Amino acid sequence: MVETPELVEPWKALKAAGADLELISNKSGTIQLFTHYDKADTFPVDKQVSEVSAADYAALVLPGGVGNPDTMRMDPTAVQFVRDFFDAGKPVAAICHALWLLAEADVARGRTMTSWPSLRTDLVNAGATWVDQEVVVDDNLVTSRKPDDIPAFNPKVIDLFAARAR
């Protein structure tokens, strides 16, 4: 239940910038993309989160959609995978409802971030400073609110990922 543009648009931008990408999920096969609450295309999964480690990757992008992060935050392996990126100081980008995973992984404390407005209370309760801006960069984290913000989100993601790769 990933929001289509929140996966597809950063994927295309990162590919165009030369990134080698893999889609990680808690299940094999394909994931169902959504446009709001309506089913859209599917997207092939490369690996399951139980088969990988944050050490295998340079950076992480967490797309939103309501169902995607709500499901993933209930998976202890997925939550640990996210936490491991922060523990290693690796760059992470998250948009819309994906920030639920950051709250669940206990990595929001002390950070300034943005998200879909309904997550504000969750993030504040997790110790974050929440702001209503199209994109926020806080050290190794880029956050954004919604699909309309992707034109601002993608360049910040690419800039952060490229800077940390050097």
Tab-separated table of C-alpha atoms in Angstrom:
chain	number	residue	atom	x	y	z
A	1	MET	CA	0.000	0.000	0.000
A	2	VAL	CA	2.708	2.447	-1.073
A	3	GLU	CA	1.659	5.821	-2.470
A	4	THR	CA	2.667	5.567	-6.150
A	5	PRO	CA	4.485	8.873	-6.698
A	6	GLU	CA	6.292	8.582	-3.353
A	7	LEU	CA	8.031	5.437	-4.589
A	8	VAL	CA	8.165	5.944	-8.347
A	9	GLU	CA	9.298	9.575	-8.571
A	10	PRO	CA	12.269	9.321	-6.153
A	11	TRP	CA	13.148	5.976	-7.788
A	12	LYS	CA	13.304	7.596	-11.238
A	13	ALA	CA	15.271	10.595	-9.952
A	14	LEU	CA	17.814	8.452	-8.120
A	15	LYS	CA	18.190	6.127	-11.138
A	16	ALA	CA	18.790	9.143	-13.371
A	17	ALA	CA	21.455	10.312	-10.901
A	18	GLY	CA	23.243	6.963	-11.248
A	19	ALA	CA	22.071	5.175	-8.104
A	20	ASP	CA	21.876	1.387	-7.945
A	21	LEU	CA	18.481	0.678	-6.358
A	22	GLU	CA	16.728	-2.262	-4.729
A	23	LEU	CA	13.194	-2.440	-3.417
A	24	ILE	CA	13.115	-4.072	0.000
A	25	SER	CA	9.827	-5.292	1.463
A	26	ASN	CA	8.640	-7.584	4.205
A	27	LYS	CA	7.241	-9.939	1.520
A	28	SER	CA	8.597	-11.257	-1.756
A	29	GLY	CA	7.006	-10.869	-5.181
A	30	THR	CA	5.449	-7.489	-5.814
A	31	ILE	CA	4.056	-4.661	-3.739
A	32	GLN	CA	0.743	-2.965	-4.440
A	33	LEU	CA	0.970	0.717	-5.241
A	34	PHE	CA	-1.918	3.061	-4.441
A	35	THR	CA	-3.063	6.486	-5.498
A	36	HIS	CA	-4.612	7.653	-2.264
A	37	TYR	CA	-7.004	4.781	-1.466
A	38	ASP	CA	-7.267	3.393	-5.008
A	39	LYS	CA	-5.152	0.490	-6.251
A	40	ALA	CA	-2.654	1.401	-8.945
A	41	ASP	CA	0.257	-0.575	-10.440
A	42	THR	CA	2.446	-3.133	-8.739
A	43	PHE	CA	6.210	-2.906	-8.301
A	44	PRO	CA	8.650	-5.845	-8.121
A	45	VAL	CA	10.407	-6.574	-4.834
A	46	ASP	CA	14.126	-7.261	-5.065
A	47	LYS	CA	14.739	-8.590	-1.562
A	48	GLN	CA	12.964	-9.176	1.716
A	49	VAL	CA	13.967	-7.148	4.753
A	50	SER	CA	14.738	-10.403	6.568
A	51	GLU	CA	17.464	-11.123	3.966
A	52	VAL	CA	19.338	-7.811	4.130
A	53	SER	CA	21.274	-5.550	6.446
A	54	ALA	CA	21.730	-1.779	6.541
A	55	ALA	CA	25.432	-2.544	6.090
A	56	ASP	CA	24.571	-3.679	2.542
A	57	TYR	CA	23.361	-0.199	1.508
A	58	ALA	CA	24.612	3.363	1.341
A	59	ALA	CA	21.240	5.048	1.923
A	60	LEU	CA	17.536	4.434	2.470
A	61	VAL	CA	14.372	5.964	1.011
A	62	LEU	CA	11.097	5.331	2.824
A	63	PRO	CA	8.022	6.035	0.675
A	64	GLY	CA	4.717	6.771	2.317
A	65	GLY	CA	1.129	5.841	1.769
A	66	VAL	CA	-1.049	5.121	4.766
A	67	GLY	CA	-0.914	1.321	4.723
A	68	ASN	CA	2.764	0.872	3.892
A	69	PRO	CA	4.405	2.395	6.985
A	70	ASP	CA	1.573	1.263	9.246
A	71	THR	CA	2.276	-2.338	8.199
A	72	MET	CA	6.056	-1.986	8.274
A	73	ARG	CA	6.151	-0.436	11.751
A	74	MET	CA	4.554	-3.625	13.068
A	75	ASP	CA	7.448	-5.702	11.657
A	76	PRO	CA	10.344	-5.733	14.172
A	77	THR	CA	12.835	-6.663	11.431
A	78	ALA	CA	11.809	-3.657	9.316
A	79	VAL	CA	11.966	-1.343	12.320
A	80	GLN	CA	15.460	-2.583	13.204
A	81	PHE	CA	16.545	-2.188	9.564
A	82	VAL	CA	15.553	1.492	9.707
A	83	ARG	CA	17.169	2.012	13.113
A	84	ASP	CA	20.412	0.485	11.828
A	85	PHE	CA	20.700	3.168	9.128
A	86	PHE	CA	20.520	5.862	11.806
A	87	ASP	CA	22.920	4.015	14.110
A	88	ALA	CA	25.415	3.899	11.217
A	89	GLY	CA	24.881	7.584	10.366
A	90	LYS	CA	23.758	6.719	6.841
A	91	PRO	CA	21.450	9.050	4.899
A	92	VAL	CA	17.711	8.415	5.047
A	93	ALA	CA	14.852	10.063	3.173
A	94	ALA	CA	11.213	9.698	4.239
A	95	ILE	CA	8.019	11.198	2.889
A	96	CYS	CA	4.429	11.516	4.078
A	97	HIS	CA	3.332	8.694	6.403
A	98	ALA	CA	6.731	6.930	6.185
A	99	LEU	CA	7.777	8.911	9.228
A	100	TRP	CA	5.714	6.538	11.365
A	101	LEU	CA	8.633	4.139	10.888
A	102	LEU	CA	11.021	6.746	12.277
A	103	ALA	CA	8.876	7.191	15.362
A	104	GLU	CA	8.631	3.415	15.806
A	105	ALA	CA	12.400	3.022	15.370
A	106	ASP	CA	12.919	5.677	18.077
A	107	VAL	CA	15.069	7.873	15.828
A	108	ALA	CA	12.861	10.983	15.727
A	109	ARG	CA	13.951	12.406	19.095
A	110	GLY	CA	15.805	15.697	18.787
A	111	ARG	CA	15.256	16.013	15.035
A	112	THR	CA	13.377	18.604	13.030
A	113	MET	CA	11.142	17.019	10.425
A	114	THR	CA	8.011	17.338	8.382
A	115	SER	CA	5.375	14.818	7.326
A	116	TRP	CA	1.775	14.468	6.357
A	117	PRO	CA	-0.007	16.740	8.887
A	118	SER	CA	-1.839	13.914	10.668
A	119	LEU	CA	1.512	12.538	11.910
A	120	ARG	CA	2.408	15.774	13.708
A	121	THR	CA	1.268	14.601	17.142
A	122	ASP	CA	2.938	11.195	16.735
A	123	LEU	CA	6.250	12.800	15.813
A	124	VAL	CA	6.092	15.413	18.567
A	125	ASN	CA	5.300	12.635	21.057
A	126	ALA	CA	8.342	10.761	19.689
A	127	GLY	CA	10.515	13.782	20.531
A	128	ALA	CA	10.752	15.523	17.153
A	129	THR	CA	10.218	19.158	16.309
A	130	TRP	CA	7.566	19.115	13.576
A	131	VAL	CA	7.374	21.866	10.959
A	132	ASP	CA	5.001	22.394	8.058
A	133	GLN	CA	7.464	22.779	5.174
A	134	GLU	CA	7.710	21.017	1.826
A	135	VAL	CA	11.119	19.545	2.651
A	136	VAL	CA	13.381	19.529	5.724
A	137	VAL	CA	17.004	18.402	5.952
A	138	ASP	CA	18.261	17.525	9.448
A	139	ASP	CA	21.796	16.116	9.340
A	140	ASN	CA	21.471	12.739	7.547
A	141	LEU	CA	17.665	12.882	7.218
A	142	VAL	CA	15.473	14.423	4.506
A	143	THR	CA	11.718	14.534	5.140
A	144	SER	CA	8.791	15.767	3.113
A	145	ARG	CA	5.011	16.032	3.465
A	146	LYS	CA	3.240	14.719	0.363
A	147	PRO	CA	3.410	13.919	-3.358
A	148	ASP	CA	3.070	17.599	-4.300
A	149	ASP	CA	6.383	18.224	-2.512
A	150	ILE	CA	8.350	15.659	-4.532
A	151	PRO	CA	9.866	18.301	-6.875
A	152	ALA	CA	11.525	19.838	-3.784
A	153	PHE	CA	12.179	16.483	-2.070
A	154	ASN	CA	14.047	14.686	-4.872
A	155	PRO	CA	16.882	17.225	-5.318
A	156	LYS	CA	17.497	17.336	-1.541
A	157	VAL	CA	17.594	13.521	-1.425
A	158	ILE	CA	20.056	13.345	-4.310
A	159	ASP	CA	22.233	16.096	-2.809
A	160	LEU	CA	22.364	14.419	0.616
A	161	PHE	CA	22.982	10.946	-0.767
A	162	ALA	CA	25.729	12.214	-3.107
A	163	ALA	CA	27.397	14.244	-0.322
A	164	ARG	CA	27.438	11.259	2.038
A	165	ALA	CA	28.747	8.926	-0.684
A	166	ARG	CA	31.949	10.954	-1.115
